[in-house]
Every structure is written in structure tokens, then in C-alpha cells.
Amino acid sequence: MVRVAVIGCGKIAERASLPNLVNYKEKAQVRVLCDIVESKAKSLRDKFELCGVDIIKDWKKAVTRRDIDVIFIDTPNYLHEEMTVAACNNKKHVLVEKPITIAVKAADNMIKAAKKNGVYLMVEQTQRFDAVHQAAKKVIDSGILGKIHNIRGRIGHAGPEYWSQGQAHWFYDKKKSGGGAMIDIGVHITDLIRWFAGKKITEVFATIRTIEKPVKVDDNATVLFKFEDGSKGEIECSWTTRPYEVLTFVYGSKGKMMTAIGTEKPVRVVIAKTKKGEDPNCTLEEMYPEIGPGAPWENAVHYFIDCVIKGQIPFVSGEEGRETMRVINAAYESNRLGKWVKVK
Ligand SMILES: NC(=O)c1ccc[n+]([C@@H]2O[C@H](COP(=O)([O-])OP(=O)(O)OC[C@H]3O[C@@H](n4cnc5c(N)ncnc54)[C@H](O)[C@@H]3O)[C@@H](O)[C@H]2O)c1
């Protein structure tokens, strides 16, 4: 049985961590709920009927608890580094919410702390756990699309004010969030495209703007990518899209694939079955791969608990989170400079 403390009892704890810990009670037991606002922890304790849990206000007391194996870090982005490092130094495995943190150097510190203490650090990059994207990744890895030349993705929703009913003002405070839509959801689609491509993004050109919302951070971004092998990519992320969407387009030498969350056949693969000299536009074979079970947050939480039990390194490691963060930082720099920027 994995014994868990959840630090941060806001929306992601309520919608992702706690329901999927509670429905995995044969493997995970929530022992501590921690929030600087005690009433929020108490309210989730009552909602999920966790009568035996301890409510703690000071996160430093939560990470030192001897009867805890795993810490879920569900706090605003700027707190991820300090909390993760302290948790690792107290020999706890950590599932930290996306983005890993707001600076590459901070991510380095988190990775170092996990390594030094022999504990697992996983970043909760939800899109990789969506069964639609897992089916799509299998298609790409099967080689059926041929060599991937171009890969694009878009994620959009109406903005954090609808997610947290106007309560989470930190999303609009750059010091606490690291930026706007580009870091908040750009991190989802950038990470997904990186994972699909399986190759390094080496350069970016970004246009990052505040188009609609009366906030001091960005609400829309477009980023062009160059991959290490010369192929191309592109992402868009938006806080002004209604309703929510996640779309990807993957173009290979033999065919193409489109994914669209929320549609009836969310992964469409089209292969050009062309003999040499024939027109590849006309000879098509369409496929709609089967989508596996589980909702994305459920898959992510259960996967991490299973990793801890099995002693298996999570595939969305701190290093993966840091690589995605490098691209996000380069995108902000490119936007500032108005030119292509190398991913450092
Ligand atoms: N994976 C996803 O799909 C997804 C979706 C939304 C948010 N997130 C991420 O989850 C994290 C939290 O976002 P949220 O929407 O739940 O925000 P939120 O504001 O709803 O919740 C954050 C909670 O942390 C608490 N907190 C703040 N400072 C604290 C401290 N010092 N000690 C203890 N608790 C403290 C707040 O009181 C609040 O209850 C962010 O990193 C965000 O990017 C991920």
C-alpha cells in the first residue's frame, strides 16, 4: 500500500488526484491533505469522505512525515521546485503537476534531488495519458506512416477563470505561473508533440500575444519548431477557444494521422497505398485504431502509483519535464527577440 500526502487542495487535487487515489484504494491510501488554506483541505476531506486523514497547513510538516511514501504536488507552479526538492530530500517519491516548474535551473534542482535520494520524480503531463494519444503514439511507433516530416498540435480552452471559477488568480501572475497560455497549456501540447516525434526540438520561432483577456500574461501562442533531423513542427495554444479542444496532425512519407479529442473516431490514419509512379492522392487506406480504457488523469495517477509499487522508473521523468520546459523558455525568448532561438 502506497501512503500518500497531497499538497495543494485546489482544483487539480479535487478533479484529478483525489478521485483517482480514492478509486485506487486497494493500492493507495491518502493520509495527509495539506493546504495553506486549511478550509480547502477540510472541504476535500469531507467531499471524498477521507475521515481518517490528517489536515496540515504547513507543507514542511507534510514532507517530513515518516508514514508517507509519496507526495502529490498540486500547488501553483512557482512552488513546485522547493516542495519537490524537500520531498525528495525526505525520501518521498513525487508526482508533480505540470509544468515541472517555471525555470530550467529549478528543474535541474528537482532532478538532482530525486537522483541523490533514489526516489522517483514524475511530471503529470496529462496528454500523454489520454488513451487517444496513447493509441496515436502506437501508430507513429509502428512505422506505418513512414518517416515523420511534419507534426502539428493545438490545444485550447476558455481560460483558467472557468477551470477554477475565478479563484486561482495566480494563473495571471507571471511570478507565480511563469507566464500565460504558453506555459499553462503550451506545456501540454509541446510535451505531447515532443513525445509523438521522439526527437529533440532544437530551434523555435514564437509569436506569443495577449489578444482578448484583460490580463498581464499571454492568452494565445503559435510556435514553429525545428527538430534535430531537420523535420518541422508547430503548436498553437489558446485561452480563448470555446469549447475545449486538443488536435494533432502528423505527416509522414507514407501517410498521415489526425487526432481530435472528444470526437467519435478520435484517431484517423490515412495511408497512401501507392505503387511507384501512381498518384498518392487517390490510393487511400483509412484506419481508426481502437482507443484503450481510462480517463487521462486516472491513467496518470494509477500509473505513478504502479511505478512506485513495481519499482519502475516513470516514463514522464523529471528529465522529460525539463526538456519540455526548455522549449517553453526558448519560445518566450524567441517572442521577445522576434527571431528563431536555439533550445538550450
Ligand atoms: N494536468 C492538468 O491537466 C492540470 C490542470 C489544471 C492545473 N494543473 C496544475 O496543477 C497545479 C495546481 O493548479 P490548480 O488549478 O489546482 O490551482 P488552485 O489554485 O486551484 O490550487 C492550488 C492550491 O494550492 C494551495 N497552496 C498555495 N500555496 C500553498 C502553500 N504554500 N502550501 C500549501 N498549499 C498551498 C492553494 O491554497 C490552493 O488550494 C498547477 O501547477 C497547475 O498548472 C494541471
CSV table of C-alpha atoms and ligand atoms in Angstrom, one decimal:
chain,number,residue,atom,x,y,z
A,1,MET,CA,0.0,0.0,0.0
A,2,VAL,CA,1.4,3.4,-1.1
A,3,ARG,CA,0.8,6.1,1.6
A,4,VAL,CA,0.1,9.5,0.0
A,5,ALA,CA,0.2,13.1,1.1
A,6,VAL,CA,-1.4,15.7,-1.3
A,7,ILE,CA,0.0,19.2,-1.0
A,8,GLY,CA,-2.3,21.8,-2.5
A,9,CYS,CA,-6.1,21.1,-2.2
A,10,GLY,CA,-7.3,23.2,-5.1
A,11,LYS,CA,-8.9,22.3,-8.4
A,12,ILE,CA,-6.4,19.7,-9.7
A,13,ALA,CA,-6.4,17.9,-6.4
A,14,GLU,CA,-10.2,17.9,-6.5
A,15,ARG,CA,-10.6,16.8,-10.1
A,16,ALA,CA,-7.6,14.7,-10.8
A,17,SER,CA,-5.5,13.5,-7.8
A,18,LEU,CA,-8.1,12.7,-5.1
A,19,PRO,CA,-10.8,11.0,-7.2
A,20,ASN,CA,-8.2,8.7,-8.7
A,21,LEU,CA,-6.5,7.9,-5.5
A,22,VAL,CA,-9.8,7.2,-3.8
A,23,ASN,CA,-10.8,4.8,-6.7
A,24,TYR,CA,-7.5,3.0,-6.3
A,25,LYS,CA,-7.8,2.3,-2.6
A,26,GLU,CA,-6.5,-1.2,-2.9
A,27,LYS,CA,-3.1,0.3,-3.8
A,28,ALA,CA,-3.1,3.9,-2.4
A,29,GLN,CA,-4.1,5.4,0.8
A,30,VAL,CA,-4.4,9.2,1.3
A,31,ARG,CA,-3.1,10.0,4.8
A,32,VAL,CA,-2.4,13.7,4.6
A,33,LEU,CA,-4.2,16.7,3.0
A,34,CYS,CA,-2.2,19.9,3.1
A,35,ASP,CA,-3.2,23.4,2.1
A,36,ILE,CA,-2.1,26.8,3.3
A,37,VAL,CA,-5.9,27.5,3.5
A,38,GLU,CA,-7.0,24.8,6.0
A,39,SER,CA,-10.6,25.0,5.0
A,40,LYS,CA,-9.8,23.9,1.4
A,41,ALA,CA,-8.1,20.7,2.8
A,42,LYS,CA,-11.1,20.1,5.1
A,43,SER,CA,-13.5,20.6,2.3
A,44,LEU,CA,-11.8,17.9,0.2
A,45,ARG,CA,-11.6,15.6,3.1
A,46,ASP,CA,-15.4,15.9,3.5
A,47,LYS,CA,-16.1,15.6,-0.2
A,48,PHE,CA,-14.1,12.4,-0.6
A,49,GLU,CA,-15.1,11.0,2.8
A,50,LEU,CA,-11.5,10.7,3.9
A,51,CYS,CA,-12.4,10.8,7.6
A,52,GLY,CA,-9.0,9.4,8.9
A,53,VAL,CA,-6.7,11.8,7.1
A,54,ASP,CA,-4.6,14.5,8.8
A,55,ILE,CA,-5.1,18.1,7.8
A,56,ILE,CA,-1.9,20.0,7.7
A,57,LYS,CA,-1.4,23.7,7.0
A,58,ASP,CA,2.4,23.8,6.8
A,59,TRP,CA,3.7,21.8,3.8
A,60,LYS,CA,7.1,21.4,5.5
A,61,LYS,CA,5.4,19.2,8.1
A,62,ALA,CA,3.8,17.2,5.4
A,63,VAL,CA,7.0,16.3,3.6
A,64,THR,CA,8.8,15.2,6.8
A,65,ARG,CA,6.0,12.7,7.9
A,66,ARG,CA,7.5,9.3,8.3
A,67,ASP,CA,4.4,7.4,7.4
A,68,ILE,CA,4.2,8.9,3.8
A,69,ASP,CA,5.8,7.3,0.7
A,70,VAL,CA,4.6,9.6,-2.0
A,71,ILE,CA,3.8,13.3,-2.3
A,72,PHE,CA,1.5,14.8,-4.9
A,73,ILE,CA,2.4,18.4,-5.5
A,74,ASP,CA,-0.7,20.2,-6.6
A,75,THR,CA,0.2,23.8,-5.9
A,76,PRO,CA,0.9,26.8,-8.1
A,77,ASN,CA,3.8,26.4,-10.5
A,78,TYR,CA,6.4,28.6,-8.6
A,79,LEU,CA,6.1,26.3,-5.5
A,80,HIS,CA,6.9,23.1,-7.3
A,81,GLU,CA,10.7,23.3,-7.1
A,82,GLU,CA,11.0,24.0,-3.3
A,83,MET,CA,8.3,21.4,-2.4
A,84,THR,CA,9.7,18.7,-4.7
A,85,VAL,CA,13.3,19.2,-3.5
A,86,ALA,CA,12.2,19.0,0.1
A,87,ALA,CA,10.0,16.0,-0.5
A,88,CYS,CA,12.9,14.1,-2.3
A,89,ASN,CA,15.3,15.0,0.5
A,90,ASN,CA,12.9,13.3,2.8
A,91,LYS,CA,12.9,10.2,0.6
A,92,LYS,CA,9.5,10.6,-0.8
A,93,HIS,CA,8.5,9.8,-4.4
A,94,VAL,CA,7.0,12.8,-6.1
A,95,LEU,CA,4.2,13.3,-8.7
A,96,VAL,CA,4.4,17.0,-9.5
A,97,GLU,CA,1.8,18.7,-11.6
A,98,LYS,CA,2.7,20.2,-15.0
A,99,PRO,CA,4.6,22.3,-15.7
A,100,ILE,CA,7.5,20.7,-13.8
A,101,THR,CA,8.4,24.3,-12.6
A,102,ILE,CA,8.9,27.7,-14.2
A,103,ALA,CA,12.7,27.6,-14.9
A,104,VAL,CA,15.1,25.1,-16.3
A,105,LYS,CA,17.6,25.7,-13.5
A,106,ALA,CA,14.8,24.9,-11.0
A,107,ALA,CA,14.0,21.7,-12.9
A,108,ASP,CA,17.7,20.7,-12.6
A,109,ASN,CA,17.5,21.1,-8.8
A,110,MET,CA,14.4,18.8,-8.7
A,111,ILE,CA,16.0,16.2,-10.9
A,112,LYS,CA,19.2,16.2,-8.8
A,113,ALA,CA,17.3,15.9,-5.5
A,114,ALA,CA,15.4,12.9,-6.8
A,115,LYS,CA,18.5,11.2,-8.1
A,116,LYS,CA,20.5,11.9,-4.9
A,117,ASN,CA,17.8,10.3,-2.8
A,118,GLY,CA,16.9,7.4,-5.1
A,119,VAL,CA,13.3,8.4,-5.4
A,120,TYR,CA,11.0,8.7,-8.5
A,121,LEU,CA,10.0,12.1,-9.9
A,122,MET,CA,7.2,12.1,-12.4
A,123,VAL,CA,5.7,15.1,-14.1
A,124,GLU,CA,1.9,14.8,-14.6
A,125,GLN,CA,1.8,15.6,-18.3
A,126,THR,CA,-1.8,14.6,-18.7
A,127,GLN,CA,-1.9,14.5,-22.5
A,128,ARG,CA,0.5,11.5,-22.7
A,129,PHE,CA,-2.0,9.6,-20.6
A,130,ASP,CA,-5.0,10.2,-22.8
A,131,ALA,CA,-5.9,6.9,-24.4
A,132,VAL,CA,-6.4,8.7,-27.7
A,133,HIS,CA,-2.8,9.9,-27.7
A,134,GLN,CA,-1.5,6.5,-26.5
A,135,ALA,CA,-3.2,4.9,-29.5
A,136,ALA,CA,-1.7,7.6,-31.8
A,137,LYS,CA,1.7,7.1,-30.4
A,138,LYS,CA,1.5,3.4,-31.2
A,139,VAL,CA,0.6,4.2,-34.8
A,140,ILE,CA,3.6,6.5,-35.1
A,141,ASP,CA,6.0,4.0,-33.5
A,142,SER,CA,4.7,1.2,-35.7
A,143,GLY,CA,6.3,3.0,-38.7
A,144,ILE,CA,3.2,2.7,-40.8
A,145,LEU,CA,3.3,6.5,-41.5
A,146,GLY,CA,6.9,6.3,-42.7
A,147,LYS,CA,9.4,8.9,-41.9
A,148,ILE,CA,7.7,11.8,-40.0
A,149,HIS,CA,8.3,15.1,-41.8
A,150,ASN,CA,5.9,17.4,-40.0
A,151,ILE,CA,3.9,17.3,-36.8
A,152,ARG,CA,1.4,19.9,-35.5
A,153,GLY,CA,-0.7,20.3,-32.5
A,154,ARG,CA,-3.3,22.7,-31.0
A,155,ILE,CA,-4.7,22.9,-27.5
A,156,GLY,CA,-7.3,25.5,-26.5
A,157,HIS,CA,-9.9,26.3,-23.8
A,158,ALA,CA,-11.7,29.3,-22.5
A,159,GLY,CA,-9.1,30.2,-19.8
A,160,PRO,CA,-8.3,29.4,-16.2
A,161,GLU,CA,-11.1,31.5,-14.9
A,162,TYR,CA,-13.6,28.8,-16.0
A,163,TRP,CA,-11.4,26.0,-14.6
A,164,SER,CA,-11.2,27.4,-11.1
A,165,GLN,CA,-14.3,29.6,-11.1
A,166,GLY,CA,-12.3,32.8,-10.8
A,167,GLN,CA,-10.5,31.7,-7.7
A,168,ALA,CA,-7.0,30.9,-8.9
A,169,HIS,CA,-5.6,34.4,-9.6
A,170,TRP,CA,-2.1,33.1,-9.6
A,171,PHE,CA,-2.5,31.9,-13.2
A,172,TYR,CA,-2.3,35.5,-14.3
A,173,ASP,CA,0.7,36.4,-12.1
A,174,LYS,CA,3.8,35.8,-14.0
A,175,LYS,CA,6.0,35.4,-10.9
A,176,LYS,CA,3.8,32.5,-9.7
A,177,SER,CA,2.8,30.9,-13.0
A,178,GLY,CA,5.8,31.6,-15.2
A,179,GLY,CA,3.5,33.1,-17.9
A,180,GLY,CA,0.1,32.6,-19.5
A,181,ALA,CA,-1.3,30.2,-22.0
A,182,MET,CA,2.1,29.4,-23.4
A,183,ILE,CA,3.3,27.8,-20.2
A,184,ASP,CA,0.0,26.7,-18.8
A,185,ILE,CA,-1.3,24.7,-21.8
A,186,GLY,CA,1.5,25.2,-24.3
A,187,VAL,CA,3.3,22.8,-21.9
A,188,HIS,CA,0.7,20.1,-22.6
A,189,ILE,CA,0.8,20.3,-26.4
A,190,THR,CA,4.6,20.9,-26.6
A,191,ASP,CA,5.2,17.8,-24.5
A,192,LEU,CA,2.8,15.8,-26.5
A,193,ILE,CA,4.4,16.7,-29.8
A,194,ARG,CA,7.8,16.0,-28.4
A,195,TRP,CA,6.7,12.6,-27.2
A,196,PHE,CA,5.0,11.8,-30.6
A,197,ALA,CA,8.0,12.9,-32.5
A,198,GLY,CA,10.5,11.1,-30.3
A,199,LYS,CA,13.2,13.6,-31.3
A,200,LYS,CA,14.7,16.7,-29.9
A,201,ILE,CA,13.4,20.2,-30.7
A,202,THR,CA,16.4,22.3,-31.5
A,203,GLU,CA,15.1,25.7,-32.5
A,204,VAL,CA,11.8,27.6,-32.1
A,205,PHE,CA,10.2,30.7,-33.5
A,206,ALA,CA,7.3,32.0,-31.4
A,207,THR,CA,4.5,34.6,-31.6
A,208,ILE,CA,3.0,35.0,-28.2
A,209,ARG,CA,0.2,37.5,-27.6
A,210,THR,CA,-2.5,38.7,-25.3
A,211,ILE,CA,-5.4,39.0,-27.7
A,212,GLU,CA,-8.5,39.1,-25.6
A,213,LYS,CA,-8.2,38.8,-21.8
A,214,PRO,CA,-7.6,41.7,-19.5
A,215,VAL,CA,-4.5,40.1,-18.0
A,216,LYS,CA,-0.8,40.8,-17.9
A,217,VAL,CA,0.2,37.3,-19.3
A,218,ASP,CA,-0.3,35.9,-22.8
A,219,ASP,CA,-3.6,34.2,-23.8
A,220,ASN,CA,-2.5,32.8,-27.3
A,221,ALA,CA,0.7,31.5,-28.8
A,222,THR,CA,1.9,30.0,-32.0
A,223,VAL,CA,5.4,28.3,-32.1
A,224,LEU,CA,7.3,26.8,-35.0
A,225,PHE,CA,9.7,24.0,-34.2
A,226,LYS,CA,12.8,22.6,-36.0
A,227,PHE,CA,13.6,19.1,-34.9
A,228,GLU,CA,17.2,17.7,-34.7
A,229,ASP,CA,16.8,15.7,-38.0
A,230,GLY,CA,15.6,18.8,-40.0
A,231,SER,CA,11.9,18.0,-39.8
A,232,LYS,CA,9.3,20.6,-38.7
A,233,GLY,CA,6.6,21.1,-36.2
A,234,GLU,CA,4.2,23.7,-34.9
A,235,ILE,CA,2.0,24.2,-32.0
A,236,GLU,CA,-0.8,26.6,-31.1
A,237,CYS,CA,-2.2,27.1,-27.6
A,238,SER,CA,-5.1,29.4,-26.7
A,239,TRP,CA,-7.0,30.5,-23.6
A,240,THR,CA,-9.7,32.0,-26.0
A,241,THR,CA,-11.0,28.8,-27.6
A,242,ARG,CA,-14.6,27.6,-26.9
A,243,PRO,CA,-15.1,24.8,-26.3
A,244,TYR,CA,-12.0,22.8,-25.2
A,245,GLU,CA,-10.0,21.0,-27.9
A,246,VAL,CA,-6.8,19.1,-28.4
A,247,LEU,CA,-5.9,18.4,-32.1
A,248,THR,CA,-2.8,16.9,-33.7
A,249,PHE,CA,-1.7,16.3,-37.3
A,250,VAL,CA,1.2,14.0,-38.1
A,251,TYR,CA,2.5,13.8,-41.7
A,252,GLY,CA,4.9,11.0,-42.8
A,253,SER,CA,6.4,9.8,-46.0
A,254,LYS,CA,3.7,7.1,-46.4
A,255,GLY,CA,0.6,8.6,-44.8
A,256,LYS,CA,-0.9,10.9,-42.2
A,257,MET,CA,-2.8,10.8,-38.9
A,258,MET,CA,-5.2,13.2,-37.3
A,259,THR,CA,-6.3,13.1,-33.7
A,260,ALA,CA,-9.2,15.0,-32.1
A,261,ILE,CA,-10.1,14.6,-28.5
A,262,GLY,CA,-13.9,14.3,-27.9
A,263,THR,CA,-14.9,13.1,-31.4
A,264,GLU,CA,-16.4,9.7,-32.3
A,265,LYS,CA,-13.4,8.3,-34.1
A,266,PRO,CA,-10.6,10.3,-32.5
A,267,VAL,CA,-7.6,8.8,-34.3
A,268,ARG,CA,-7.8,8.7,-38.1
A,269,VAL,CA,-4.9,7.2,-40.0
A,270,VAL,CA,-4.8,7.6,-43.8
A,271,ILE,CA,-2.1,5.7,-45.7
A,272,ALA,CA,-1.3,6.4,-49.3
A,273,LYS,CA,-1.2,2.8,-50.8
A,274,THR,CA,0.7,3.9,-53.9
A,275,LYS,CA,2.8,1.9,-56.2
A,276,LYS,CA,5.8,3.7,-57.7
A,277,GLY,CA,4.6,6.3,-60.2
A,278,GLU,CA,0.9,6.3,-59.1
A,279,ASP,CA,-0.8,9.3,-57.7
A,280,PRO,CA,-0.6,9.1,-53.9
A,281,ASN,CA,-3.7,11.3,-53.6
A,282,CYS,CA,-6.0,8.7,-54.9
A,283,THR,CA,-5.0,5.3,-53.3
A,284,LEU,CA,-6.0,5.6,-49.7
A,285,GLU,CA,-6.5,3.2,-46.9
A,286,GLU,CA,-8.2,4.5,-43.8
A,287,MET,CA,-7.9,3.1,-40.3
A,288,TYR,CA,-9.5,4.0,-37.0
A,289,PRO,CA,-7.4,2.5,-34.2
A,290,GLU,CA,-9.1,1.3,-31.1
A,291,ILE,CA,-8.9,3.5,-28.0
A,292,GLY,CA,-7.9,1.9,-24.7
A,293,PRO,CA,-9.7,2.4,-21.4
A,294,GLY,CA,-9.3,5.0,-18.7
A,295,ALA,CA,-9.6,8.8,-18.4
A,296,PRO,CA,-6.3,10.7,-18.7
A,297,TRP,CA,-6.0,11.8,-15.1
A,298,GLU,CA,-7.0,8.3,-13.9
A,299,ASN,CA,-4.4,6.7,-16.1
A,300,ALA,CA,-1.7,9.1,-14.9
A,301,VAL,CA,-2.4,8.7,-11.2
A,302,HIS,CA,-2.7,4.9,-11.3
A,303,TYR,CA,0.4,4.6,-13.5
A,304,PHE,CA,2.5,6.5,-11.0
A,305,ILE,CA,1.3,4.5,-8.0
A,306,ASP,CA,2.0,1.3,-10.0
A,307,CYS,CA,5.5,2.6,-10.8
A,308,VAL,CA,6.2,3.1,-7.1
A,309,ILE,CA,4.9,-0.4,-6.2
A,310,LYS,CA,6.8,-2.1,-9.0
A,311,GLY,CA,10.0,-0.1,-8.6
A,312,GLN,CA,9.7,1.1,-12.2
A,313,ILE,CA,11.1,4.5,-13.5
A,314,PRO,CA,8.1,6.6,-14.7
A,315,PHE,CA,8.4,7.4,-18.4
A,316,VAL,CA,7.4,11.1,-17.9
A,317,SER,CA,10.5,11.7,-15.8
A,318,GLY,CA,11.9,15.0,-14.4
A,319,GLU,CA,14.2,15.0,-17.4
A,320,GLU,CA,11.3,14.9,-19.8
A,321,GLY,CA,9.6,17.7,-17.9
A,322,ARG,CA,12.8,19.7,-18.1
A,323,GLU,CA,13.2,19.2,-21.9
A,324,THR,CA,9.6,20.5,-22.4
A,325,MET,CA,10.4,23.4,-20.2
A,326,ARG,CA,13.5,24.2,-22.2
A,327,VAL,CA,11.3,24.5,-25.3
A,328,ILE,CA,8.7,26.8,-23.5
A,329,ASN,CA,11.5,29.1,-22.2
A,330,ALA,CA,13.0,29.3,-25.7
A,331,ALA,CA,9.6,30.2,-27.1
A,332,TYR,CA,9.2,33.1,-24.7
A,333,GLU,CA,12.8,34.2,-25.6
A,334,SER,CA,12.0,33.9,-29.3
A,335,ASN,CA,8.9,36.0,-28.9
A,336,ARG,CA,10.9,38.7,-27.0
A,337,LEU,CA,13.7,38.8,-29.6
A,338,GLY,CA,11.4,38.3,-32.7
A,339,LYS,CA,13.7,35.7,-34.2
A,340,TRP,CA,14.5,31.9,-34.2
A,341,VAL,CA,16.1,30.8,-31.0
A,342,LYS,CA,18.1,27.7,-30.2
A,343,VAL,CA,16.7,25.5,-27.4
A,344,LYS,CA,19.3,25.5,-24.7
B,1,LIG,N1,-2.7,18.3,-15.5
B,1,LIG,C1,-3.6,19.2,-15.8
B,1,LIG,O1,-4.5,19.0,-16.7
B,1,LIG,C2,-3.8,20.4,-14.9
B,1,LIG,C3,-4.9,21.2,-15.0
B,1,LIG,C4,-5.0,22.3,-14.2
B,1,LIG,C5,-4.0,22.7,-13.3
B,1,LIG,N2,-2.8,21.9,-13.3
B,1,LIG,C6,-1.7,22.3,-12.5
B,1,LIG,O2,-2.0,22.0,-11.1
B,1,LIG,C7,-1.3,22.9,-10.3
B,1,LIG,C8,-2.4,23.5,-9.3
B,1,LIG,O3,-3.4,24.1,-10.1
B,1,LIG,P1,-4.9,24.3,-9.6
B,1,LIG,O4,-5.7,24.6,-10.8
B,1,LIG,O5,-5.2,23.1,-8.7
B,1,LIG,O6,-4.7,25.6,-8.7
B,1,LIG,P2,-5.6,26.0,-7.5
B,1,LIG,O7,-5.3,27.5,-7.2
B,1,LIG,O8,-7.0,25.6,-7.7
B,1,LIG,O9,-5.0,25.1,-6.3
B,1,LIG,C9,-3.7,25.3,-5.7
B,1,LIG,C10,-3.9,25.1,-4.2
B,1,LIG,O10,-2.6,25.2,-3.6
B,1,LIG,C11,-2.7,25.9,-2.4
B,1,LIG,N3,-1.5,26.5,-1.9
B,1,LIG,C12,-0.9,27.6,-2.4
B,1,LIG,N4,0.2,27.9,-1.7
B,1,LIG,C13,0.4,26.8,-0.8
B,1,LIG,C14,1.4,26.5,0.1
B,1,LIG,N5,2.4,27.3,0.3
B,1,LIG,N6,1.2,25.4,0.9
B,1,LIG,C15,0.2,24.6,0.7
B,1,LIG,N7,-0.8,24.8,-0.2
B,1,LIG,C16,-0.7,25.9,-1.0
B,1,LIG,C17,-3.8,26.9,-2.6
B,1,LIG,O11,-4.4,27.3,-1.4
B,1,LIG,C18,-4.8,26.1,-3.5
B,1,LIG,O12,-5.8,25.4,-2.8
B,1,LIG,C19,-0.6,23.9,-11.2
B,1,LIG,O13,0.7,23.5,-11.3
B,1,LIG,C20,-1.3,23.7,-12.5
B,1,LIG,O14,-0.5,24.1,-13.6
B,1,LIG,C21,-2.7,20.8,-14.1
